[in-house]
Amino acid sequence: MAIWGKKINKETDPETRENKKKVGLIRRLWQKFRSIDWKNPVNRWKLLFVSLVGCIVVFGGGYGVLTFTNSPSFCSSCHEMAPEYSTYTASAHNNISCVQCHIKPGFTNMITHKVKSMKEVYYHVTGVPKQIVQTEEEAISNENCLQCHSKNRLVTASGDLKVNHKGHIEKDVPCISCHAGVVHAKIVARGINTEEVRGHWTKENAEKLMEEKYLRPNMGTCIDCHDKVNNGEKPWKDVAYNVPPNPEEVEKKLEEKTKASGEATKEGESKETEAAHDGKTQEIILQAIGKQQKDVKISMECETCHKKVKVPKNHKVAGWNGKHGGTAIQELDKCVNCHQDSKWAREIPKEDIISLLKMKETKTKYVPNITVVKDQSRINKFCSACHGNRPVGHVESDQWLTTHAAKAKTPDQKAECFVCHDREKPKEGSTDIKAPTDVYCQYCHRTGFKSDVKN
C-alpha cells in the first residue's frame, strides 16, 4: 500500500520496476501526485499537513538565515572586516545592528541588499580586497538615521554648535555629509583599514584609535560645503562627495594622469595646486575671524555655528596681535588646539597605525622652544594668514630699515625675526619650511651681522 492509501497492482500497473528505472525522479513524483484520490478527505488533510510543515521549514529557515546574516557577529566572521567591527564595538552605536544603518528600511530593500551582497561572498572566496571601501550605492541614507534621531534638533548634543538639522534635511543634505565618522572614525580616509594592518585591530587598539576629532563632524567639512554654497554650488547632490574615495581608483587615475602629462608637468601642477590650496585656506580663515565678508551667503565667522566662542582672557589685552609671541613660545601646545589649520581642511591625511598606537602609549610634554614655534608658525596656515602681512609695528619701510636694528640686538630678538623672515635667500626647490614672507635678511645684510646668529 502506498503512503496515500491507494493499492498498486503490479500485474495490471503498466509501470513495472524496470519501466520506473527509466523514468526520471521528478516525473515519477508527479505521476504519483496525479494518481492520488483527492476526493478522499484524508488525502486532502495529509496534503495540508505536508504543506504546513514545508512552509514552516522554508520560511523558518529563511528567517533564521536573515536573522543570522543581519547580526554583527556574522559581519565579524570575515577577518577583512576586523577594522570595521572593532570600531563599531568601540562606538556609541554598538547597541544597534549593522543593517539598521547599512540597509534602507523595508523588507524589499533587505532582500535586494542580500542578493547584491553575494558579490562580497565571491570576493571573500576568490581574494580578500586590500581595503574595504563603501561604494556610492551603499551610502547611508537619511531614512536610516531618522529611524532613531529627530530632525528637529537645533543644537548639538555637546550644546556648543548651532545646527538647523531640519533645514539641512529639507535641502536634501545627507546626514553622512557631516557625520561620516560617527561609527568607524573615518578609517578608510585615514588609510588604517588596509590588509597589512588588519591584525592590529583589537578592541583595545580600536579604543585608542577612535579619536574624538574623527568621530565628531569635521569643521573642514562644514567650511568646505558652506564655501561651495557661497560659490553657487550644491556639492551634496553628488553622492561621491559624501563617501570616501576608493584608493585603488584614485591610484589608477593618478597613474593614467602621470603617463599622459609626464613627471615635469606633474610637479608643476602639484606646486600650483598647493599654492591654490594655501591661498584658499587663508581666505577662509580671514572670513572666520571676520576680516573678509564680501559676497558671502553663509557666514564663515565662528559665531555663526558656535554658540559660545571662548576667547582666552590674555587674548583680550590691547595689542594682542603684536604681543602674542611670548605666550606662543610658552604655551604652543594650547595654541594649536584652536589655531590648527588641519581642522579647517575637509581632506584627511593618510596615517600610519603603528605610529598612532605608539603616540598613544608615549605621552610627550611640550617644552618651550623658539625653533618649534617658528616652524609651526610657518606651516600653520592660521598663523601665516597674518604673518604674511606687514606688521603695524614695522611702520614705514624707509623708517624701519634704519631703525629696526634696536629691535634685533639679542639672539632671542633675532629668533623672533626669523619666525617670519629667512636669513638667506631660499634656494630653489629647497625642502626647508617656507617663510610666510619673501623678505630675507641678507638682501640688505650682504656682509653678515655684527653678532652672527644662525637661523
Tab-separated table of C-alpha atoms in Angstrom:
chain	number	residue	atom	x	y	z
A	1	MET	CA	0.000	0.000	0.000
A	2	ALA	CA	1.300	3.472	-0.900
A	3	ILE	CA	1.632	6.408	1.511
A	4	TRP	CA	-1.594	7.961	0.277
A	5	GLY	CA	-3.605	4.649	0.750
A	6	LYS	CA	-4.001	3.540	-2.876
A	7	LYS	CA	-3.260	-0.121	-3.719
A	8	ILE	CA	-0.976	-0.826	-6.645
A	9	ASN	CA	-1.482	-3.983	-8.726
A	10	LYS	CA	1.929	-4.933	-10.009
A	11	GLU	CA	0.436	-7.184	-12.687
A	12	THR	CA	-2.020	-4.614	-14.165
A	13	ASP	CA	0.046	-1.467	-13.473
A	14	PRO	CA	1.886	-0.564	-16.701
A	15	GLU	CA	4.777	0.952	-14.752
A	16	THR	CA	6.858	-2.015	-13.719
A	17	ARG	CA	10.094	-1.685	-11.754
A	18	GLU	CA	12.066	-1.812	-14.994
A	19	ASN	CA	9.994	0.997	-16.503
A	20	LYS	CA	10.322	3.096	-13.301
A	21	LYS	CA	14.089	2.959	-13.545
A	22	LYS	CA	13.879	4.581	-16.948
A	23	VAL	CA	11.543	7.383	-15.773
A	24	GLY	CA	13.095	10.414	-14.029
A	25	LEU	CA	12.584	11.152	-10.322
A	26	ILE	CA	10.576	14.351	-10.841
A	27	ARG	CA	8.316	12.694	-13.378
A	28	ARG	CA	7.695	9.713	-11.096
A	29	LEU	CA	6.775	12.028	-8.220
A	30	TRP	CA	4.425	13.968	-10.455
A	31	GLN	CA	2.736	10.750	-11.625
A	32	LYS	CA	2.247	9.638	-8.014
A	33	PHE	CA	0.806	13.053	-7.163
A	34	ARG	CA	-1.694	12.835	-10.029
A	35	SER	CA	-2.708	9.310	-9.101
A	36	ILE	CA	-3.795	10.348	-5.585
A	37	ASP	CA	-7.507	10.221	-4.911
A	38	TRP	CA	-8.197	13.871	-3.969
A	39	LYS	CA	-11.848	13.133	-3.289
A	40	ASN	CA	-10.727	11.304	-0.196
A	41	PRO	CA	-10.769	13.883	2.685
A	42	VAL	CA	-7.950	12.035	4.459
A	43	ASN	CA	-5.607	12.691	1.494
A	44	ARG	CA	-6.584	16.370	1.483
A	45	TRP	CA	-5.759	16.637	5.192
A	46	LYS	CA	-2.414	14.926	4.542
A	47	LEU	CA	-1.628	17.468	1.798
A	48	LEU	CA	-2.494	20.329	4.147
A	49	PHE	CA	-0.227	18.887	6.847
A	50	VAL	CA	2.713	18.389	4.448
A	51	SER	CA	2.250	21.907	3.032
A	52	LEU	CA	2.196	23.396	6.533
A	53	VAL	CA	5.393	21.575	7.523
A	54	GLY	CA	7.040	22.681	4.259
A	55	CYS	CA	6.125	26.314	4.836
A	56	ILE	CA	7.496	26.178	8.378
A	57	VAL	CA	10.763	24.692	7.133
A	58	VAL	CA	11.154	27.139	4.203
A	59	PHE	CA	10.054	30.362	5.903
A	60	GLY	CA	11.501	29.445	9.289
A	61	GLY	CA	14.823	28.563	7.692
A	62	GLY	CA	14.748	31.751	5.609
A	63	TYR	CA	14.015	33.872	8.663
A	64	GLY	CA	16.831	32.153	10.530
A	65	VAL	CA	19.274	32.883	7.694
A	66	LEU	CA	18.188	36.544	7.544
A	67	THR	CA	18.481	36.934	11.315
A	68	PHE	CA	21.941	35.368	11.348
A	69	THR	CA	23.276	37.412	8.407
A	70	ASN	CA	21.855	40.611	9.965
A	71	SER	CA	23.799	40.154	13.202
A	72	PRO	CA	27.106	41.985	13.837
A	73	SER	CA	28.700	38.636	14.752
A	74	PHE	CA	28.157	37.481	11.159
A	75	CYS	CA	29.978	40.588	9.878
A	76	SER	CA	32.894	39.865	12.206
A	77	SER	CA	33.251	36.295	10.892
A	78	CYS	CA	35.291	37.588	7.931
A	79	HIS	CA	38.751	38.733	9.043
A	80	GLU	CA	38.822	41.558	6.465
A	81	MET	CA	36.043	43.211	8.474
A	82	ALA	CA	38.138	43.379	11.666
A	83	PRO	CA	38.739	47.184	11.499
A	84	GLU	CA	35.070	47.907	10.799
A	85	TYR	CA	33.812	45.561	13.511
A	86	SER	CA	36.351	46.771	16.101
A	87	THR	CA	35.451	50.429	15.569
A	88	TYR	CA	31.748	49.539	15.655
A	89	THR	CA	32.079	47.848	19.061
A	90	ALA	CA	34.010	50.866	20.408
A	91	SER	CA	31.466	53.399	19.108
A	92	ALA	CA	28.297	54.820	20.653
A	93	HIS	CA	26.244	52.882	18.059
A	94	ASN	CA	27.291	49.437	19.286
A	95	ASN	CA	23.820	48.778	20.709
A	96	ILE	CA	22.209	48.574	17.253
A	97	SER	CA	22.865	46.128	14.430
A	98	CYS	CA	24.916	46.947	11.330
A	99	VAL	CA	21.915	46.562	8.996
A	100	GLN	CA	19.972	49.295	10.789
A	101	CYS	CA	22.411	51.748	9.243
A	102	HIS	CA	23.593	49.955	6.116
A	103	ILE	CA	20.237	48.743	4.704
A	104	LYS	CA	17.318	51.051	3.985
A	105	PRO	CA	14.160	50.283	5.993
A	106	GLY	CA	11.771	47.796	4.359
A	107	PHE	CA	11.674	44.077	3.584
A	108	THR	CA	12.200	44.612	-0.156
A	109	ASN	CA	15.344	46.667	0.477
A	110	MET	CA	16.672	43.953	2.773
A	111	ILE	CA	16.168	41.156	0.229
A	112	THR	CA	17.671	43.294	-2.557
A	113	HIS	CA	20.684	44.023	-0.370
A	114	LYS	CA	21.138	40.320	0.432
A	115	VAL	CA	21.165	39.450	-3.268
A	116	LYS	CA	23.685	42.218	-4.047
A	117	SER	CA	25.827	41.093	-1.115
A	118	MET	CA	26.527	37.793	-2.844
A	119	LYS	CA	29.375	39.576	-4.596
A	120	GLU	CA	31.012	40.105	-1.185
A	121	VAL	CA	30.971	36.338	-0.675
A	122	TYR	CA	32.611	35.970	-4.088
A	123	TYR	CA	35.349	38.462	-3.168
A	124	HIS	CA	35.906	36.690	0.159
A	125	VAL	CA	36.388	33.338	-1.577
A	126	THR	CA	38.407	34.499	-4.606
A	127	GLY	CA	40.570	37.116	-2.925
A	128	VAL	CA	40.193	39.442	0.033
A	129	PRO	CA	40.211	43.131	-1.021
A	130	LYS	CA	43.127	45.276	0.130
A	131	GLN	CA	40.764	47.783	1.696
A	132	ILE	CA	37.044	47.746	2.472
A	133	VAL	CA	35.517	50.879	0.924
A	134	GLN	CA	31.899	51.973	0.947
A	135	THR	CA	30.550	52.465	-2.577
A	136	GLU	CA	28.209	55.234	-3.696
A	137	GLU	CA	25.342	52.739	-3.931
A	138	GLU	CA	25.887	51.765	-0.284
A	139	ALA	CA	25.896	55.323	1.087
A	140	ILE	CA	23.831	55.526	4.278
A	141	SER	CA	20.562	57.384	3.670
A	142	ASN	CA	18.746	59.852	5.903
A	143	GLU	CA	15.946	57.281	6.237
A	144	ASN	CA	18.243	55.119	8.324
A	145	CYS	CA	19.324	57.937	10.627
A	146	LEU	CA	15.787	59.258	11.127
A	147	GLN	CA	14.673	55.897	12.488
A	148	CYS	CA	16.316	56.919	15.765
A	149	HIS	CA	17.243	60.611	15.519
A	150	SER	CA	14.962	63.631	15.356
A	151	LYS	CA	15.401	66.160	12.586
A	152	ASN	CA	14.111	68.969	14.811
A	153	ARG	CA	17.385	69.390	16.687
A	154	LEU	CA	18.795	72.934	16.620
A	155	VAL	CA	21.722	72.457	18.995
A	156	THR	CA	24.166	69.556	19.011
A	157	ALA	CA	24.488	67.131	21.915
A	158	SER	CA	27.590	68.984	23.125
A	159	GLY	CA	25.498	72.146	23.444
A	160	ASP	CA	28.062	74.220	21.555
A	161	LEU	CA	27.114	74.012	17.879
A	162	LYS	CA	24.002	75.654	16.447
A	163	VAL	CA	22.918	73.467	13.552
A	164	ASN	CA	19.499	73.591	11.931
A	165	HIS	CA	19.210	69.863	11.197
A	166	LYS	CA	15.705	70.191	9.773
A	167	GLY	CA	16.827	72.892	7.345
A	168	HIS	CA	19.700	70.736	6.138
A	169	ILE	CA	17.485	67.671	5.704
A	170	GLU	CA	14.843	69.638	3.784
A	171	LYS	CA	17.612	70.737	1.418
A	172	ASP	CA	18.380	67.008	0.915
A	173	VAL	CA	21.770	67.288	2.607
A	174	PRO	CA	22.707	63.710	3.661
A	175	CYS	CA	23.432	63.203	7.360
A	176	ILE	CA	26.717	61.483	6.439
A	177	SER	CA	27.986	64.725	4.898
A	178	CYS	CA	28.797	65.790	8.472
A	179	HIS	CA	28.522	62.559	10.484
A	180	ALA	CA	30.595	60.225	8.307
A	181	GLY	CA	32.902	59.158	11.156
A	182	VAL	CA	30.370	58.606	13.954
A	183	VAL	CA	30.831	54.807	13.967
A	184	HIS	CA	34.022	53.909	12.100
A	185	ALA	CA	36.128	57.060	12.799
A	186	LYS	CA	36.867	57.614	9.082
A	187	ILE	CA	39.322	54.713	8.973
A	188	VAL	CA	39.061	54.492	5.176
A	189	ALA	CA	40.072	58.115	4.582
A	190	ARG	CA	42.857	57.706	7.171
A	191	GLY	CA	44.093	54.598	5.350
A	192	ILE	CA	44.288	52.438	8.502
A	193	ASN	CA	41.983	49.572	7.483
A	194	THR	CA	44.234	48.079	4.813
A	195	GLU	CA	45.105	44.406	4.521
A	196	GLU	CA	48.574	44.651	6.066
A	197	VAL	CA	47.344	46.250	9.332
A	198	ARG	CA	44.172	44.241	9.984
A	199	GLY	CA	45.944	42.124	12.589
A	200	HIS	CA	46.377	45.208	14.806
A	201	TRP	CA	42.638	45.818	15.077
A	202	THR	CA	41.832	44.538	18.546
A	203	LYS	CA	39.177	46.007	20.831
A	204	GLU	CA	41.853	47.715	22.962
A	205	ASN	CA	43.580	49.276	19.952
A	206	ALA	CA	40.249	50.382	18.483
A	207	GLU	CA	39.524	52.407	21.622
A	208	LYS	CA	42.914	54.132	21.236
A	209	LEU	CA	42.311	54.932	17.559
A	210	MET	CA	38.734	56.197	17.983
A	211	GLU	CA	39.785	59.825	18.368
A	212	GLU	CA	37.133	62.445	19.033
A	213	LYS	CA	38.210	64.578	16.070
A	214	TYR	CA	37.261	61.749	13.707
A	215	LEU	CA	34.019	60.788	15.441
A	216	ARG	CA	32.536	64.272	15.514
A	217	PRO	CA	31.786	66.395	12.429
A	218	ASN	CA	34.947	67.802	10.924
A	219	MET	CA	34.903	71.600	10.850
A	220	GLY	CA	36.638	71.444	7.483
A	221	THR	CA	33.639	69.565	6.085
A	222	CYS	CA	31.253	72.329	7.170
A	223	ILE	CA	33.562	75.048	5.844
A	224	ASP	CA	34.148	73.309	2.513
A	225	CYS	CA	30.418	72.825	1.934
A	226	HIS	CA	29.500	76.382	3.004
A	227	ASP	CA	32.240	77.786	0.797
A	228	LYS	CA	30.864	75.888	-2.200
A	229	VAL	CA	27.354	77.136	-1.418
A	230	ASN	CA	28.722	80.697	-1.386
A	231	ASN	CA	30.023	79.973	-4.893
A	232	GLY	CA	26.601	78.789	-6.061
A	233	GLU	CA	27.236	75.025	-5.797
A	234	LYS	CA	25.337	72.176	-4.108
A	235	PRO	CA	28.109	69.623	-3.549
A	236	TRP	CA	25.931	67.143	-1.637
A	237	LYS	CA	23.959	66.422	-4.825
A	238	ASP	CA	26.921	64.308	-5.946
A	239	VAL	CA	26.920	61.085	-3.900
A	240	ALA	CA	30.680	60.777	-4.382
A	241	TYR	CA	31.088	63.918	-2.232
A	242	ASN	CA	29.797	62.026	0.812
A	243	VAL	CA	31.695	58.724	0.607
A	244	PRO	CA	35.463	58.197	0.876
A	245	PRO	CA	37.229	57.773	-2.471
A	246	ASN	CA	38.264	54.268	-3.458
A	247	PRO	CA	42.093	54.216	-3.088
A	248	GLU	CA	42.507	51.788	-5.989
A	249	GLU	CA	40.529	54.044	-8.334
A	250	VAL	CA	42.427	57.147	-7.162
A	251	GLU	CA	45.763	55.402	-7.713
A	252	LYS	CA	44.685	54.230	-11.160
A	253	LYS	CA	43.595	57.725	-12.220
A	254	LEU	CA	46.852	59.183	-10.877
A	255	GLU	CA	48.922	56.700	-12.899
A	256	GLU	CA	46.955	57.481	-16.052
A	257	LYS	CA	47.378	61.214	-15.478
A	258	THR	CA	51.128	60.809	-14.864
A	259	LYS	CA	51.613	58.810	-18.066
A	260	ALA	CA	49.690	61.367	-20.100
A	261	SER	CA	51.305	64.518	-18.692
A	262	GLY	CA	54.811	63.420	-17.635
A	263	GLU	CA	56.698	63.995	-14.387
A	264	ALA	CA	57.675	67.612	-15.158
A	265	THR	CA	54.084	68.650	-15.706
A	266	LYS	CA	53.032	66.737	-12.610
A	267	GLU	CA	55.485	68.668	-10.426
A	268	GLY	CA	54.320	71.969	-11.878
A	269	GLU	CA	50.659	71.095	-11.290
A	270	SER	CA	51.473	69.985	-7.763
A	271	LYS	CA	53.025	73.365	-6.929
A	272	GLU	CA	50.106	75.225	-8.476
A	273	THR	CA	47.598	73.068	-6.578
A	274	GLU	CA	49.477	73.578	-3.316
A	275	ALA	CA	49.645	77.336	-3.807
A	276	ALA	CA	45.933	77.491	-4.654
A	277	HIS	CA	45.093	75.389	-1.581
A	278	ASP	CA	47.191	77.607	0.696
A	279	GLY	CA	45.555	80.741	-0.687
A	280	LYS	CA	42.068	79.280	-0.287
A	281	THR	CA	42.761	78.200	3.298
A	282	GLN	CA	43.988	81.652	4.268
A	283	GLU	CA	40.969	83.256	2.587
A	284	ILE	CA	38.596	81.077	4.628
A	285	ILE	CA	40.490	81.789	7.856
A	286	LEU	CA	40.172	85.524	7.247
A	287	GLN	CA	36.413	85.026	6.771
A	288	ALA	CA	36.229	83.070	10.026
A	289	ILE	CA	37.834	85.838	12.065
A	290	GLY	CA	35.572	88.421	10.420
A	291	LYS	CA	38.162	90.167	8.247
A	292	GLN	CA	36.602	89.213	4.915
A	293	GLN	CA	32.827	89.264	4.339
A	294	LYS	CA	32.439	90.077	0.634
A	295	ASP	CA	29.916	88.040	-1.427
A	296	VAL	CA	29.108	85.703	1.486
A	297	LYS	CA	25.731	83.891	1.519
A	298	ILE	CA	26.539	81.736	4.536
A	299	SER	CA	28.778	83.453	7.060
A	300	MET	CA	32.030	81.688	7.904
A	301	GLU	CA	32.502	83.523	11.198
A	302	CYS	CA	32.894	81.295	14.241
A	303	GLU	CA	29.784	82.758	15.934
A	304	THR	CA	27.599	81.599	13.028
A	305	CYS	CA	27.787	77.968	14.117
A	306	HIS	CA	29.330	78.065	17.581
A	307	LYS	CA	27.019	79.008	20.427
A	308	LYS	CA	29.882	80.086	22.640
A	309	VAL	CA	33.276	81.069	21.329
A	310	LYS	CA	35.591	81.013	24.335
A	311	VAL	CA	38.286	83.616	23.828
A	312	PRO	CA	41.066	83.340	26.467
A	313	LYS	CA	41.445	86.340	28.763
A	314	ASN	CA	45.029	87.038	27.663
A	315	HIS	CA	43.754	87.481	24.075
A	316	LYS	CA	41.672	90.473	25.131
A	317	VAL	CA	44.597	92.714	26.097
A	318	ALA	CA	45.426	95.724	23.941
A	319	GLY	CA	47.761	94.972	21.052
A	320	TRP	CA	47.462	91.196	21.422
A	321	ASN	CA	48.129	90.632	17.701
A	322	GLY	CA	51.617	92.033	18.112
A	323	LYS	CA	52.336	90.732	21.605
A	324	HIS	CA	51.364	87.059	21.500
A	325	GLY	CA	54.815	85.735	20.523
A	326	GLY	CA	55.959	85.156	24.119
A	327	THR	CA	52.758	83.328	25.003
A	328	ALA	CA	53.063	81.187	21.863
A	329	ILE	CA	56.550	80.063	22.908
A	330	GLN	CA	55.414	79.107	26.403
A	331	GLU	CA	52.014	77.578	25.518
A	332	LEU	CA	52.253	76.396	21.908
A	333	ASP	CA	50.501	73.108	22.736
A	334	LYS	CA	47.449	75.077	23.934
A	335	CYS	CA	47.544	77.470	20.975
A	336	VAL	CA	47.287	74.742	18.332
A	337	ASN	CA	44.172	73.297	19.968
A	338	CYS	CA	42.252	76.121	18.275
A	339	HIS	CA	44.691	77.550	15.753
A	340	GLN	CA	45.291	74.325	13.838
A	341	ASP	CA	44.653	74.644	10.130
A	342	SER	CA	44.285	70.867	9.679
A	343	LYS	CA	40.905	71.237	11.424
A	344	TRP	CA	39.862	73.572	8.626
A	345	ALA	CA	40.576	71.097	5.844
A	346	ARG	CA	37.996	68.570	4.640
A	347	GLU	CA	40.623	66.144	3.350
A	348	ILE	CA	42.105	63.788	5.932
A	349	PRO	CA	45.796	62.900	5.567
A	350	LYS	CA	46.858	59.254	5.440
A	351	GLU	CA	48.049	57.844	8.766
A	352	ASP	CA	50.247	55.012	9.955
A	353	ILE	CA	48.523	52.773	12.502
A	354	ILE	CA	51.794	51.722	14.182
A	355	SER	CA	52.841	55.338	14.747
A	356	LEU	CA	49.382	56.191	16.075
A	357	LEU	CA	49.492	53.396	18.626
A	358	LYS	CA	52.999	54.391	19.761
A	359	MET	CA	51.898	58.012	20.176
A	360	LYS	CA	49.074	56.862	22.428
A	361	GLU	CA	51.494	54.860	24.579
A	362	THR	CA	54.083	57.645	24.951
A	363	LYS	CA	52.713	60.958	26.171
A	364	THR	CA	55.098	63.794	25.335
A	365	LYS	CA	55.042	67.116	27.176
A	366	TYR	CA	55.688	70.317	25.261
A	367	VAL	CA	58.909	72.118	26.187
A	368	PRO	CA	59.097	75.830	25.205
A	369	ASN	CA	61.232	76.073	22.077
A	370	ILE	CA	61.503	79.047	19.695
A	371	THR	CA	62.519	76.787	16.788
A	372	VAL	CA	59.388	74.653	17.183
A	373	VAL	CA	57.266	77.813	17.346
A	374	LYS	CA	58.946	79.196	14.235
A	375	ASP	CA	58.309	76.020	12.254
A	376	GLN	CA	54.701	75.820	13.448
A	377	SER	CA	54.011	79.442	12.507
A	378	ARG	CA	55.296	78.765	9.015
A	379	ILE	CA	53.423	75.544	8.252
A	380	ASN	CA	50.221	76.576	10.053
A	381	LYS	CA	48.009	78.483	7.608
A	382	PHE	CA	46.183	80.098	10.526
A	383	CYS	CA	49.435	81.745	11.623
A	384	SER	CA	50.741	82.628	8.173
A	385	ALA	CA	47.417	84.272	7.257
A	386	CYS	CA	48.638	87.188	9.414
A	387	HIS	CA	52.387	86.631	9.433
A	388	GLY	CA	52.492	87.088	5.665
A	389	ASN	CA	51.341	90.708	6.088
A	390	ARG	CA	53.491	93.597	7.215
A	391	PRO	CA	53.038	94.186	10.993
A	392	VAL	CA	51.791	97.599	12.126
A	393	GLY	CA	54.822	97.907	14.430
A	394	HIS	CA	57.176	97.933	11.432
A	395	VAL	CA	55.899	101.440	10.448
A	396	GLU	CA	57.004	102.804	7.060
A	397	SER	CA	59.647	100.855	5.128
A	398	ASP	CA	62.205	103.682	4.875
A	399	GLN	CA	61.962	104.356	8.622
A	400	TRP	CA	62.032	100.677	9.586
A	401	LEU	CA	65.123	99.885	7.539
A	402	THR	CA	67.207	102.347	9.511
A	403	THR	CA	65.714	101.760	12.964
A	404	HIS	CA	64.951	98.061	13.279
A	405	ALA	CA	68.471	97.147	14.482
A	406	ALA	CA	67.497	98.112	18.020
A	407	LYS	CA	64.711	95.510	17.846
A	408	ALA	CA	67.122	92.709	16.885
A	409	LYS	CA	70.087	93.049	19.248
A	410	THR	CA	69.888	89.863	21.303
A	411	PRO	CA	69.749	86.249	19.992
A	412	ASP	CA	66.181	85.950	21.317
A	413	GLN	CA	65.100	89.063	19.421
A	414	LYS	CA	66.725	87.796	16.241
A	415	ALA	CA	64.994	84.444	16.727
A	416	GLU	CA	61.660	86.287	16.755
A	417	CYS	CA	62.581	87.968	13.468
A	418	PHE	CA	63.302	84.567	11.927
A	419	VAL	CA	59.762	83.448	12.661
A	420	CYS	CA	58.684	85.384	9.558
A	421	HIS	CA	61.962	86.025	7.725
A	422	ASP	CA	64.638	83.748	6.313
A	423	ARG	CA	68.234	84.768	6.973
A	424	GLU	CA	69.422	83.830	3.486
A	425	LYS	CA	67.643	83.754	0.147
A	426	PRO	CA	65.664	80.474	-0.062
A	427	LYS	CA	67.149	78.033	-2.560
A	428	GLU	CA	65.015	76.933	-5.491
A	429	GLY	CA	63.405	73.566	-4.751
A	430	SER	CA	64.573	73.621	-1.123
A	431	THR	CA	62.808	71.227	1.274
A	432	ASP	CA	63.116	73.703	4.175
A	433	ILE	CA	59.915	75.096	5.602
A	434	LYS	CA	58.985	78.151	3.578
A	435	ALA	CA	58.808	81.523	5.359
A	436	PRO	CA	55.464	83.363	5.220
A	437	THR	CA	57.170	86.372	3.602
A	438	ASP	CA	59.773	86.552	0.813
A	439	VAL	CA	61.771	89.322	2.545
A	440	TYR	CA	65.074	87.834	3.723
A	441	CYS	CA	67.808	89.458	5.835
A	442	GLN	CA	70.832	89.079	3.549
A	443	TYR	CA	69.059	91.019	0.806
A	444	CYS	CA	70.456	94.025	2.677
A	445	HIS	CA	72.906	92.421	5.138
A	446	ARG	CA	75.168	91.004	2.431
A	447	THR	CA	78.289	91.214	4.580
A	448	GLY	CA	76.676	89.470	7.531
A	449	PHE	CA	75.724	90.647	11.019
A	450	LYS	CA	77.760	92.111	13.871
A	451	SER	CA	76.590	89.334	16.178
A	452	ASP	CA	76.135	86.299	13.937
A	453	VAL	CA	73.110	84.212	14.837
A	454	LYS	CA	72.093	81.340	12.619
A	455	ASN	CA	68.527	80.878	11.540
